[in-house]
């Protein structure tokens, strides 16, 4: 019987997954681990994911339903033969003087976005129906747009995201990894905020933590602020960019208020450098002052292969 893993995937002209899709009002983040023997169900789901998204979203053409799927380091070789994405590795846990970036289990990521909650719910339900018994859910977060693109700390988020060609260059793998063009690395972390402590600060103190004015979103010149610590530059002094898709989530009845952070990048080195500055600090700045009010409770790294790669995964019937 032929191998149950795809051994050859086109390495040119790859169509990316919808990593570059515009922000949506609603999102669902699903992180799961694969049970022993669940690999076939996962491969079938990934191979048919684009068609499943089209089927669920077809009755609502204005709903903007899309989904990006990512695979973790430990799961990659269980699912696929052949080369691995060159920079795929487990999430690197960081233990700083005051704060910790935890590493948590995660074999698969599904980042679902739409204009309506019911579309995200329907696609999530179909994905889990097809993976029932094959995976265990480690984290499930329903996120939402909040007022004018603000987080639950009251500040506008994602202001500095690159757009158009700059976004593609920041987020999508190119010729440097010829087996996986059009792919993207995704780092995800769930942050829970101490809203009571945050709201006890005067607005001016909050602005010094963030590095922006709260009302107008104007960047302020505040050394060691959140914005300052999260700025990474290359050898030539040019700022290195990632594509952020963070969204608020919460359950007020449970006292839960948070931000689900996701960063897509051409190389995980850039967001990992940001996290090291945030949690460990450095000779010039850090750690990030926002961590006094926000705790990271998850942390995982995934590779999101191109849609071309996923659609080329052979169906189980083709392997007989």
Coordinates of N, CA, C and O in Angstrom, one line a residue, residues 93-162:
X93 N 9.4 28.9 25.2 CA 8.9 29.5 26.4 C 10.0 30.4 26.9 O 11.2 30.2 26.8
X94 N 9.5 31.6 27.5 CA 10.4 32.6 28.0 C 10.1 32.9 29.5 O 9.0 33.1 29.8
X95 N 11.2 32.9 30.3 CA 11.0 33.1 31.7 C 11.8 34.4 32.0 O 13.0 34.4 32.1
X96 N 11.1 35.5 32.2 CA 11.7 36.8 32.5 C 11.8 37.1 34.0 O 11.4 36.2 34.8
X97 N 12.4 38.2 34.3 CA 12.5 38.6 35.7 C 11.2 38.7 36.4 O 11.1 38.5 37.6
X98 N 10.2 39.1 35.7 CA 8.8 39.3 36.3 C 7.7 38.6 35.5 O 6.7 38.3 36.1
X99 N 7.9 38.3 34.3 CA 6.9 37.8 33.4 C 7.3 36.5 32.7 O 8.5 36.3 32.5
X100 N 6.3 35.7 32.3 CA 6.6 34.4 31.7 C 5.7 34.3 30.4 O 4.5 34.5 30.5
X101 N 6.4 33.9 29.3 CA 5.6 33.5 28.1 C 5.6 32.0 28.1 O 6.6 31.3 27.8
X102 N 4.4 31.5 28.4 CA 4.3 30.0 28.5 C 4.2 29.4 27.1 O 3.7 30.0 26.2
X103 N 4.6 28.1 27.0 CA 4.4 27.3 25.9 C 3.3 26.3 26.2 O 3.4 25.6 27.3
X104 N 2.3 26.2 25.4 CA 1.2 25.3 25.6 C 0.9 24.4 24.4 O 1.4 24.6 23.3
X105 N 0.2 23.2 24.6 CA 0.1 22.2 23.5 C -0.7 22.8 22.4 O -1.7 23.6 22.6
X106 N -0.4 22.4 21.2 CA -1.1 22.8 20.0 C -0.5 22.1 18.7 O 0.6 22.5 18.3
X107 N -1.3 21.2 18.1 CA -0.9 20.6 16.9 C -1.5 21.3 15.7 O -0.9 21.3 14.6
X108 N -2.7 21.8 15.8 CA -3.4 22.5 14.7 C -4.1 23.8 15.2 O -4.6 23.9 16.3
X109 N -4.0 24.8 14.3 CA -4.7 26.1 14.6 C -5.7 26.3 13.5 O -5.4 26.1 12.3
X110 N -6.9 26.7 13.8 CA -7.9 27.2 12.9 C -8.3 28.6 13.2 O -8.8 28.8 14.3
X111 N -7.9 29.5 12.3 CA -8.2 30.9 12.6 C -9.4 31.3 11.6 O -9.2 31.4 10.4
X112 N -10.6 31.4 12.1 CA -11.8 31.5 11.3 C -12.3 33.0 11.5 O -12.3 33.5 12.6
X113 N -12.6 33.6 10.4 CA -13.1 35.0 10.4 C -14.3 35.2 9.5 O -14.4 34.5 8.5
X114 N -15.2 36.1 9.9 CA -16.4 36.4 9.1 C -17.0 37.7 9.6 O -16.6 38.2 10.6
X115 N -18.0 38.1 8.8 CA -18.7 39.3 9.2 C -19.8 39.0 10.2 O -20.4 39.9 10.8
X116 N -20.1 37.7 10.4 CA -21.2 37.3 11.3 C -20.8 36.2 12.2 O -20.1 35.3 11.8
X117 N -21.4 36.2 13.4 CA -21.1 35.1 14.4 C -21.5 33.8 13.9 O -20.9 32.8 14.1
X118 N -22.7 33.7 13.3 CA -23.3 32.4 12.9 C -22.4 31.7 11.9 O -22.3 30.5 11.9
X119 N -21.7 32.4 11.0 CA -20.9 31.8 10.0 C -19.6 31.2 10.7 O -19.2 30.1 10.3
X120 N -19.0 31.9 11.6 CA -17.9 31.4 12.3 C -18.3 30.1 13.1 O -17.6 29.1 13.1
X121 N -19.5 30.2 13.7 CA -20.0 29.1 14.5 C -20.2 27.9 13.6 O -19.8 26.7 14.0
X122 N -20.8 28.1 12.5 CA -21.2 27.0 11.6 C -19.9 26.3 11.1 O -19.9 25.1 11.0
X123 N -18.9 27.1 10.7 CA -17.7 26.5 10.2 C -17.0 25.7 11.3 O -16.4 24.6 11.1
X124 N -16.9 26.3 12.5 CA -16.3 25.7 13.6 C -16.9 24.3 13.9 O -16.3 23.3 14.2
X125 N -18.3 24.3 13.9 CA -19.0 23.1 14.2 C -18.7 22.0 13.1 O -18.6 20.8 13.5
X126 N -18.6 22.4 11.8 CA -18.3 21.4 10.8 C -16.9 20.9 10.9 O -16.7 19.7 10.7
X127 N -16.0 21.8 11.2 CA -14.6 21.3 11.4 C -14.5 20.3 12.6 O -13.9 19.2 12.4
X128 N -15.2 20.6 13.7 CA -15.1 19.7 14.8 C -15.9 18.4 14.6 O -15.5 17.4 15.1
X129 N -16.9 18.5 13.8 CA -17.7 17.3 13.5 C -16.8 16.3 12.7 O -16.8 15.1 13.0
X130 N -16.1 16.8 11.8 CA -15.2 16.0 10.9 C -14.0 15.5 11.7 O -13.4 14.5 11.3
X131 N -13.6 16.2 12.8 CA -12.4 15.8 13.6 C -12.8 15.1 14.9 O -11.9 14.8 15.7
X132 N -14.1 14.8 15.1 CA -14.6 14.2 16.3 C -13.8 12.9 16.5 O -13.8 12.0 15.7
X133 N -13.2 12.7 17.7 CA -12.5 11.5 18.1 C -11.1 11.5 17.6 O -10.3 10.7 18.0
X134 N -10.7 12.5 16.7 CA -9.4 12.5 16.1 C -8.5 13.6 16.8 O -7.3 13.5 16.7
X135 N -9.2 14.5 17.5 CA -8.4 15.6 18.1 C -9.0 15.9 19.5 O -10.1 15.6 19.8
X136 N -8.2 16.6 20.3 CA -8.7 17.1 21.6 C -8.5 18.7 21.6 O -7.4 19.2 21.2
X137 N -9.6 19.4 21.9 CA -9.5 20.8 21.9 C -8.7 21.3 23.1 O -9.0 20.9 24.2
X138 N -7.7 22.1 22.8 CA -6.9 22.7 23.9 C -7.3 24.1 24.2 O -7.2 24.6 25.4
X139 N -7.8 24.8 23.2 CA -8.3 26.2 23.5 C -9.3 26.6 22.4 O -9.1 26.2 21.2
X140 N -10.3 27.3 22.7 CA -11.3 27.7 21.8 C -11.8 29.1 22.3 O -12.3 29.3 23.4
X141 N -11.5 30.1 21.4 CA -11.8 31.5 21.8 C -12.7 32.1 20.7 O -12.4 32.1 19.5
X142 N -13.8 32.7 21.1 CA -14.7 33.5 20.2 C -14.3 35.0 20.4 O -14.6 35.5 21.5
X143 N -13.8 35.6 19.4 CA -13.3 37.0 19.5 C -14.2 37.9 18.7 O -15.0 37.5 17.8
X144 N -14.1 39.2 18.9 CA -15.0 40.2 18.3 C -14.3 41.5 18.1 O -13.3 41.9 18.9
X145 N -14.7 42.3 17.1 CA -14.3 43.7 17.0 C -14.9 44.5 18.1 O -16.1 44.3 18.4
X146 N -14.2 45.4 18.7 CA -14.7 46.2 19.8 C -14.6 47.7 19.5 O -13.5 48.2 19.3
X147 N -15.8 48.3 19.3 CA -15.8 49.8 19.0 C -15.0 50.0 17.8 O -15.0 49.3 16.8
X148 N -14.1 51.1 17.8 CA -13.4 51.5 16.6 C -12.0 50.8 16.6 O -11.0 51.4 16.8
X149 N -12.0 49.5 16.5 CA -10.8 48.6 16.5 C -10.0 48.7 17.7 O -8.7 48.7 17.7
X150 N -10.7 48.9 18.9 CA -10.0 49.0 20.2 C -9.9 47.6 20.9 O -10.7 46.7 20.6
X151 N -8.9 47.5 21.7 CA -8.9 46.3 22.6 C -9.6 46.6 23.9 O -10.2 47.7 24.1
X152 N -9.7 45.7 24.8 CA -10.5 45.9 26.0 C -9.8 46.7 27.0 O -10.3 47.0 28.1
X153 N -8.6 47.2 26.7 CA -7.9 48.2 27.5 C -8.2 49.6 27.1 O -7.8 50.6 27.7
X154 N -9.0 49.7 26.0 CA -9.5 51.0 25.5 C -8.6 51.6 24.4 O -8.9 52.8 24.0
X155 N -7.6 50.9 23.9 CA -6.7 51.6 22.9 C -6.9 50.9 21.6 O -7.2 49.7 21.5
X156 N -6.7 51.7 20.5 CA -6.8 51.1 19.1 C -5.6 50.2 18.9 O -4.5 50.4 19.3
X157 N -5.9 49.0 18.3 CA -4.9 48.0 18.1 C -4.7 47.7 16.7 O -5.6 47.8 15.8
X158 N -3.5 47.3 16.3 CA -3.2 47.0 14.9 C -2.9 48.1 14.0 O -2.9 48.0 12.8
X159 N -2.7 49.3 14.5 CA -2.5 50.5 13.7 C -1.4 50.4 12.7 O -1.5 50.9 11.6
X160 N -0.3 49.8 13.1 CA 0.9 49.8 12.3 C 1.0 48.6 11.3 O 2.1 48.3 10.8
X161 N -0.1 47.9 11.1 CA 0.0 46.7 10.2 C 0.4 47.1 8.8 O -0.2 48.1 8.3
X162 N 1.2 46.4 8.1 CA 1.5 46.7 6.7 C 0.3 46.3 5.9 O -0.6 45.6 6.3

